[in-house]
mmCIF file of C-alpha atoms and ligand atoms in Angstrom:
data_model
loop_
_atom_site.group_PDB
_atom_site.id
_atom_site.type_symbol
_atom_site.label_atom_id
_atom_site.label_comp_id
_atom_site.label_asym_id
_atom_site.label_seq_id
_atom_site.Cartn_x
_atom_site.Cartn_y
_atom_site.Cartn_z
ATOM 1 C CA MET A 490 84.474 165.590 220.110
ATOM 2 C CA LYS A 491 80.825 164.569 220.235
ATOM 3 C CA ASP A 492 80.191 167.200 222.907
ATOM 4 C CA PHE A 493 80.051 169.722 220.055
ATOM 5 C CA LYS A 494 77.934 167.807 217.583
ATOM 6 C CA ASP A 495 74.786 169.908 218.089
ATOM 7 C CA ASP A 496 76.124 173.457 218.156
ATOM 8 C CA LEU A 497 79.571 173.540 216.589
ATOM 9 C CA GLU A 498 78.736 176.540 214.383
ATOM 10 C CA GLU A 499 77.564 178.608 217.363
ATOM 11 C CA VAL A 500 80.649 177.625 219.381
ATOM 12 C CA LEU A 501 82.936 178.748 216.557
ATOM 13 C CA ASP A 502 80.980 181.964 215.971
ATOM 14 C CA ARG A 503 81.254 182.848 219.650
ATOM 15 C CA ALA A 504 85.010 182.273 219.546
ATOM 16 C CA SER A 505 85.677 184.344 216.447
ATOM 17 C CA SER A 506 83.368 187.175 217.578
ATOM 18 C CA ALA A 507 85.454 187.393 220.750
ATOM 19 C CA GLY A 508 88.660 187.846 218.735
ATOM 20 C CA ILE A 509 90.032 184.301 218.696
ATOM 21 C CA THR A 510 91.926 184.054 215.426
ATOM 22 C CA HIS A 511 93.470 180.549 215.510
ATOM 23 C CA ILE A 512 92.247 177.238 216.929
ATOM 24 C CA ILE A 513 94.195 173.980 216.901
ATOM 25 C CA THR A 514 92.072 170.866 217.212
ATOM 26 C CA VAL A 515 94.019 167.745 218.125
ATOM 27 C CA GLY A 516 94.243 164.144 217.046
ATOM 28 C CA ILE A 517 94.624 161.295 219.517
ATOM 29 C CA ASP A 518 94.516 158.370 217.068
ATOM 30 C CA ILE A 519 93.789 157.904 213.353
ATOM 31 C CA PRO A 520 90.008 158.535 213.267
ATOM 32 C CA SER A 521 90.319 161.663 215.418
ATOM 33 C CA SER A 522 93.300 162.938 213.425
ATOM 34 C CA LEU A 523 91.269 162.537 210.233
ATOM 35 C CA LYS A 524 88.314 164.347 211.813
ATOM 36 C CA ALA A 525 90.539 167.144 213.101
ATOM 37 C CA LEU A 526 91.997 167.624 209.650
ATOM 38 C CA GLU A 527 88.572 167.572 208.037
ATOM 39 C CA LEU A 528 87.430 170.327 210.415
ATOM 40 C CA ALA A 529 90.577 172.329 209.716
ATOM 41 C CA ASN A 530 89.955 172.065 206.004
ATOM 42 C CA ARG A 531 86.419 173.387 206.480
ATOM 43 C CA TYR A 532 87.276 176.521 208.502
ATOM 44 C CA ASP A 533 90.015 179.043 207.755
ATOM 45 C CA PHE A 534 90.871 179.702 211.400
ATOM 46 C CA ILE A 535 91.078 176.049 212.469
ATOM 47 C CA TYR A 536 94.284 174.017 212.214
ATOM 48 C CA SER A 537 94.919 170.432 213.204
ATOM 49 C CA SER A 538 97.458 168.180 214.799
ATOM 50 C CA ILE A 539 97.829 164.452 214.203
ATOM 51 C CA GLY A 540 99.137 161.790 216.539
ATOM 52 C CA TYR A 541 98.689 158.825 218.837
ATOM 53 C CA HIS A 542 97.872 159.786 222.420
ATOM 54 C CA PRO A 543 99.590 157.649 225.102
ATOM 55 C CA HIS A 544 96.141 156.298 226.111
ATOM 56 C CA ASN A 545 95.920 154.748 222.642
ATOM 57 C CA ALA A 546 99.526 153.577 222.380
ATOM 58 C CA GLU A 547 98.487 149.959 222.854
ATOM 59 C CA ASN A 548 96.339 150.105 219.699
ATOM 60 C CA THR A 549 98.981 151.340 217.353
ATOM 61 C CA ASN A 550 101.575 149.680 215.177
ATOM 62 C CA PHE A 551 104.005 150.548 212.426
ATOM 63 C CA LYS A 552 101.347 150.525 209.710
ATOM 64 C CA ARG A 553 99.066 152.907 211.596
ATOM 65 C CA LEU A 554 101.915 155.308 212.268
ATOM 66 C CA GLU A 555 102.730 155.190 208.562
ATOM 67 C CA GLU A 556 99.150 156.218 207.868
ATOM 68 C CA LEU A 557 99.652 159.288 210.051
ATOM 69 C CA SER A 558 102.746 160.266 208.132
ATOM 70 C CA ARG A 559 100.617 160.536 204.998
ATOM 71 C CA LEU A 560 98.533 163.199 206.760
ATOM 72 C CA ALA A 561 101.620 165.084 207.956
ATOM 73 C CA LEU A 562 102.065 166.806 204.597
ATOM 74 C CA GLU A 563 98.574 168.304 204.569
ATOM 75 C CA LYS A 564 98.639 172.095 204.591
ATOM 76 C CA LYS A 565 96.478 172.568 207.707
ATOM 77 C CA VAL A 566 98.430 170.085 209.849
ATOM 78 C CA VAL A 567 100.605 172.244 212.131
ATOM 79 C CA ALA A 568 101.775 169.839 214.842
ATOM 80 C CA TRP A 569 102.405 166.238 215.810
ATOM 81 C CA GLY A 570 100.463 165.320 218.941
ATOM 82 C CA GLU A 571 99.110 164.690 221.408
ATOM 83 C CA ILE A 572 101.992 162.372 222.097
ATOM 84 C CA GLY A 573 103.695 161.620 225.384
ATOM 85 C CA LEU A 574 103.276 159.618 228.561
ATOM 86 C CA ASP A 575 100.376 159.201 230.976
ATOM 87 C CA PHE A 576 101.421 157.233 234.031
ATOM 88 C CA PHE A 577 98.356 158.428 235.969
ATOM 89 C CA ARG A 578 95.724 156.440 234.111
ATOM 90 C CA LYS A 579 98.067 153.910 232.456
ATOM 91 C CA ARG A 580 95.501 152.918 229.848
ATOM 92 C CA SER A 581 98.459 151.570 227.866
ATOM 93 C CA SER A 582 101.493 149.942 229.453
ATOM 94 C CA PRO A 583 104.393 152.314 230.241
ATOM 95 C CA GLU A 584 106.725 150.306 227.954
ATOM 96 C CA LYS A 585 104.373 150.621 224.995
ATOM 97 C CA GLN A 586 103.752 154.321 225.720
ATOM 98 C CA ILE A 587 107.494 155.010 225.672
ATOM 99 C CA GLU A 588 107.989 153.061 222.451
ATOM 100 C CA VAL A 589 105.171 154.881 220.622
ATOM 101 C CA PHE A 590 106.260 158.275 222.010
ATOM 102 C CA GLU A 591 109.822 157.765 220.760
ATOM 103 C CA GLN A 592 108.664 156.587 217.334
ATOM 104 C CA GLN A 593 106.485 159.671 216.938
ATOM 105 C CA LEU A 594 109.289 161.999 218.042
ATOM 106 C CA ASP A 595 111.302 160.665 215.119
ATOM 107 C CA MET A 596 108.377 161.164 212.774
ATOM 108 C CA ALA A 597 107.749 164.743 213.946
ATOM 109 C CA SER A 598 111.427 165.543 213.312
ATOM 110 C CA GLN A 599 111.267 163.888 209.919
ATOM 111 C CA PHE A 600 108.301 166.056 208.905
ATOM 112 C CA ASN A 601 109.650 169.147 210.640
ATOM 113 C CA LEU A 602 106.536 169.570 212.785
ATOM 114 C CA PRO A 603 106.436 170.893 216.365
ATOM 115 C CA ILE A 604 105.102 168.436 218.946
ATOM 116 C CA ILE A 605 102.211 168.701 221.422
ATOM 117 C CA VAL A 606 103.206 166.725 224.492
ATOM 118 C CA HIS A 607 100.751 165.132 226.920
ATOM 119 C CA ASN A 608 102.497 164.468 230.228
ATOM 120 C CA ARG A 609 100.747 163.187 233.320
ATOM 121 C CA ASP A 610 102.709 161.894 236.311
ATOM 122 C CA ALA A 611 105.695 161.236 234.066
ATOM 123 C CA HIS A 612 107.719 164.468 234.262
ATOM 124 C CA SER A 613 111.157 162.910 234.708
ATOM 125 C CA GLU A 614 110.562 160.239 232.036
ATOM 126 C CA VAL A 615 109.310 162.820 229.509
ATOM 127 C CA LEU A 616 112.255 165.105 230.295
ATOM 128 C CA ASP A 617 114.705 162.199 229.833
ATOM 129 C CA ILE A 618 113.210 161.133 226.520
ATOM 130 C CA LEU A 619 113.110 164.676 225.148
ATOM 131 C CA ARG A 620 116.678 165.209 226.277
ATOM 132 C CA LYS A 621 117.731 161.992 224.560
ATOM 133 C CA LYS A 622 115.825 162.332 221.305
ATOM 134 C CA GLY A 623 113.737 165.489 221.503
ATOM 135 C CA ASN A 624 112.342 167.365 218.581
ATOM 136 C CA LYS A 625 115.394 169.463 217.840
ATOM 137 C CA GLY A 626 114.061 171.118 214.714
ATOM 138 C CA ARG A 627 110.777 172.714 215.698
ATOM 139 C CA GLY A 628 110.461 172.077 219.437
ATOM 140 C CA GLY A 629 106.973 171.920 220.828
ATOM 141 C CA VAL A 630 104.657 172.554 223.731
ATOM 142 C CA ILE A 631 104.023 170.748 227.000
ATOM 143 C CA HIS A 632 100.238 170.986 227.013
ATOM 144 C CA CYS A 633 98.034 171.311 230.127
ATOM 145 C CA PHE A 634 101.153 171.737 232.167
ATOM 146 C CA SER A 635 100.811 170.292 235.664
ATOM 147 C CA GLY A 636 104.354 170.348 237.046
ATOM 148 C CA ASP A 637 106.078 172.927 239.218
ATOM 149 C CA TYR A 638 108.215 175.924 238.256
ATOM 150 C CA ASP A 639 111.531 173.993 238.213
ATOM 151 C CA ILE A 640 110.116 171.341 235.909
ATOM 152 C CA ALA A 641 108.668 174.062 233.653
ATOM 153 C CA MET A 642 112.071 175.730 233.441
ATOM 154 C CA ALA A 643 113.752 172.405 232.592
ATOM 155 C CA PHE A 644 111.439 172.079 229.552
ATOM 156 C CA ILE A 645 111.901 175.747 228.634
ATOM 157 C CA ASP A 646 115.691 175.385 228.823
ATOM 158 C CA MET A 647 115.383 172.653 226.190
ATOM 159 C CA GLY A 648 113.435 175.035 223.950
ATOM 160 C CA TYR A 649 109.868 173.955 224.701
ATOM 161 C CA TYR A 650 106.819 176.100 225.404
ATOM 162 C CA ILE A 651 104.527 175.632 228.414
ATOM 163 C CA SER A 652 100.760 175.724 227.884
ATOM 164 C CA ILE A 653 98.474 176.734 230.729
ATOM 165 C CA PRO A 654 94.867 175.473 230.817
ATOM 166 C CA GLY A 655 91.771 176.726 232.667
ATOM 167 C CA THR A 656 92.849 175.066 235.919
ATOM 168 C CA VAL A 657 94.925 178.207 236.599
ATOM 169 C CA THR A 658 91.666 179.953 237.535
ATOM 170 C CA TYR A 659 90.849 177.402 240.272
ATOM 171 C CA LYS A 660 91.179 178.699 243.798
ATOM 172 C CA ASN A 661 93.639 176.107 245.115
ATOM 173 C CA ALA A 662 95.724 175.746 241.934
ATOM 174 C CA ILE A 663 98.760 177.281 243.644
ATOM 175 C CA LYS A 664 101.368 175.348 241.644
ATOM 176 C CA VAL A 665 100.080 176.157 238.156
ATOM 177 C CA GLN A 666 99.470 179.779 239.183
ATOM 178 C CA ASP A 667 103.075 180.011 240.315
ATOM 179 C CA VAL A 668 104.272 178.584 236.988
ATOM 180 C CA ALA A 669 101.989 180.877 234.970
ATOM 181 C CA SER A 670 103.144 183.979 236.794
ATOM 182 C CA ARG A 671 106.899 183.309 236.673
ATOM 183 C CA ILE A 672 107.926 181.578 233.431
ATOM 184 C CA PRO A 673 109.287 183.839 230.649
ATOM 185 C CA ILE A 674 106.557 185.622 228.700
ATOM 186 C CA ASP A 675 107.922 184.419 225.359
ATOM 187 C CA ARG A 676 107.462 180.741 226.355
ATOM 188 C CA ILE A 677 103.884 180.720 227.585
ATOM 189 C CA LEU A 678 100.791 179.559 225.702
ATOM 190 C CA VAL A 679 97.144 179.322 226.777
ATOM 191 C CA GLU A 680 94.681 176.603 225.854
ATOM 192 C CA THR A 681 91.218 175.268 226.564
ATOM 193 C CA ASP A 682 91.649 171.482 226.269
ATOM 194 C CA ALA A 683 87.953 171.695 225.339
ATOM 195 C CA PRO A 684 85.606 170.103 226.270
ATOM 196 C CA PHE A 685 87.596 169.544 229.496
ATOM 197 C CA LEU A 686 88.961 171.800 232.259
ATOM 198 C CA ALA A 687 86.636 174.792 231.843
ATOM 199 C CA PRO A 688 87.969 177.857 233.689
ATOM 200 C CA VAL A 689 86.092 179.800 236.370
ATOM 201 C CA PRO A 690 83.346 181.120 235.954
ATOM 202 C CA LYS A 691 82.449 178.149 233.715
ATOM 203 C CA ARG A 692 84.084 175.503 235.897
ATOM 204 C CA GLY A 693 82.245 172.170 235.698
ATOM 205 C CA LYS A 694 80.589 173.051 232.373
ATOM 206 C CA ARG A 695 81.595 172.014 228.866
ATOM 207 C CA ASN A 696 84.686 173.990 227.896
ATOM 208 C CA GLU A 697 84.860 175.749 224.514
ATOM 209 C CA PRO A 698 87.400 177.944 222.664
ATOM 210 C CA LEU A 699 85.817 181.238 223.788
ATOM 211 C CA TYR A 700 86.596 180.448 227.426
ATOM 212 C CA VAL A 701 90.344 180.639 226.860
ATOM 213 C CA THR A 702 89.800 184.369 227.375
ATOM 214 C CA HIS A 703 89.030 183.685 231.068
ATOM 215 C CA THR A 704 92.276 181.746 231.362
ATOM 216 C CA ALA A 705 94.249 184.523 229.675
ATOM 217 C CA GLN A 706 92.612 187.177 231.860
ATOM 218 C CA LYS A 707 93.576 185.286 235.002
ATOM 219 C CA ILE A 708 97.211 184.875 233.925
ATOM 220 C CA ALA A 709 97.468 188.509 232.827
ATOM 221 C CA GLN A 710 96.239 189.478 236.295
ATOM 222 C CA LEU A 711 98.729 187.125 237.997
ATOM 223 C CA ARG A 712 101.529 188.671 235.941
ATOM 224 C CA ASP A 713 100.268 192.180 236.513
ATOM 225 C CA MET A 714 99.972 192.658 232.777
ATOM 226 C CA ASP A 715 97.420 194.300 230.553
ATOM 227 C CA PHE A 716 95.073 191.631 229.105
ATOM 228 C CA GLU A 717 95.433 192.885 225.524
ATOM 229 C CA GLU A 718 99.193 192.797 225.764
ATOM 230 C CA PHE A 719 99.180 189.298 227.256
ATOM 231 C CA ALA A 720 96.819 188.090 224.510
ATOM 232 C CA LEU A 721 99.097 189.582 221.865
ATOM 233 C CA LYS A 722 102.226 188.000 223.352
ATOM 234 C CA THR A 723 100.718 184.522 223.643
ATOM 235 C CA SER A 724 99.351 184.767 220.098
ATOM 236 C CA GLU A 725 102.812 185.705 218.857
ATOM 237 C CA ASN A 726 104.230 182.713 220.730
ATOM 238 C CA ALA A 727 101.701 180.371 219.126
ATOM 239 C CA LYS A 728 102.476 181.766 215.669
ATOM 240 C CA ARG A 729 106.216 181.390 216.243
ATOM 241 C CA LEU A 730 105.811 177.781 217.382
ATOM 242 C CA PHE A 731 103.199 176.512 214.932
ATOM 243 C CA GLY A 732 104.023 178.779 211.963
ATOM 244 C CA PHE A 733 100.434 178.472 210.797
ATOM 245 C CA ASN A 734 100.917 179.223 207.131
ATOM 246 C CA ARG A 735 104.445 178.119 206.541
ATOM 247 C CA LYS A 736 105.404 175.909 203.629
ATOM 248 C CA LYS A 737 106.075 172.257 204.418
ATOM 249 C CA THR A 738 109.147 170.306 203.515
ATOM 250 C CA SER A 739 108.394 166.909 202.094
ATOM 251 C CA GLY A 740 109.680 164.918 205.054
HETATM 252 ZN ZN1 ZN B 1889 96.384 165.806 226.945
#
């Protein structure tokens, strides 16, 4: 995003000096998917996803989705997303969001890619759709998870991972703290959602990959775990889900 146009190199240096070994940068439409892939091709430790975010569902069509499927075979593309439903902002109509979500679930399965799911105020609809035609092959992650423990477990029971953002460090974030402290350790991921949702002590500032360490520290503390061990576990989870250097099938 343009928030990083002036100091991208420094941001990435800070992240890798702090021990961050893999970054996934996401696509939300065609131009951003192309940019994400271009970045991934420039840096060894960056990978990309491709997809149409529910906000942009209204702007897509069969031809544009076909264009994405050409990118799906690229070596550094490790996931299909962000896809999903956003009934909070409703920048696209719910009907169109559902249609584009379902089409992309089929495409992710076809290319054997895990999915990155964006879900805002649409927990039961997302659960229903994944139950009906979820990504059986590779599963995926519910990113920036905002539901409660029971909803988290419903996704986990279907084989999905839950990703916890910086909001877990906020004082009154009782629900996400409860989820982060109780879900199984082998199903939890951490993320920045940079440039958004910076964790304490950077709350309100631009978020960047380095700050995921604050998020991980907070969750380790909530779980009464050693930080190093928590970091290792969540890294293993990410590698299991995204299989960073695995060979692709041809779709
Ligand atoms: Zn999102």
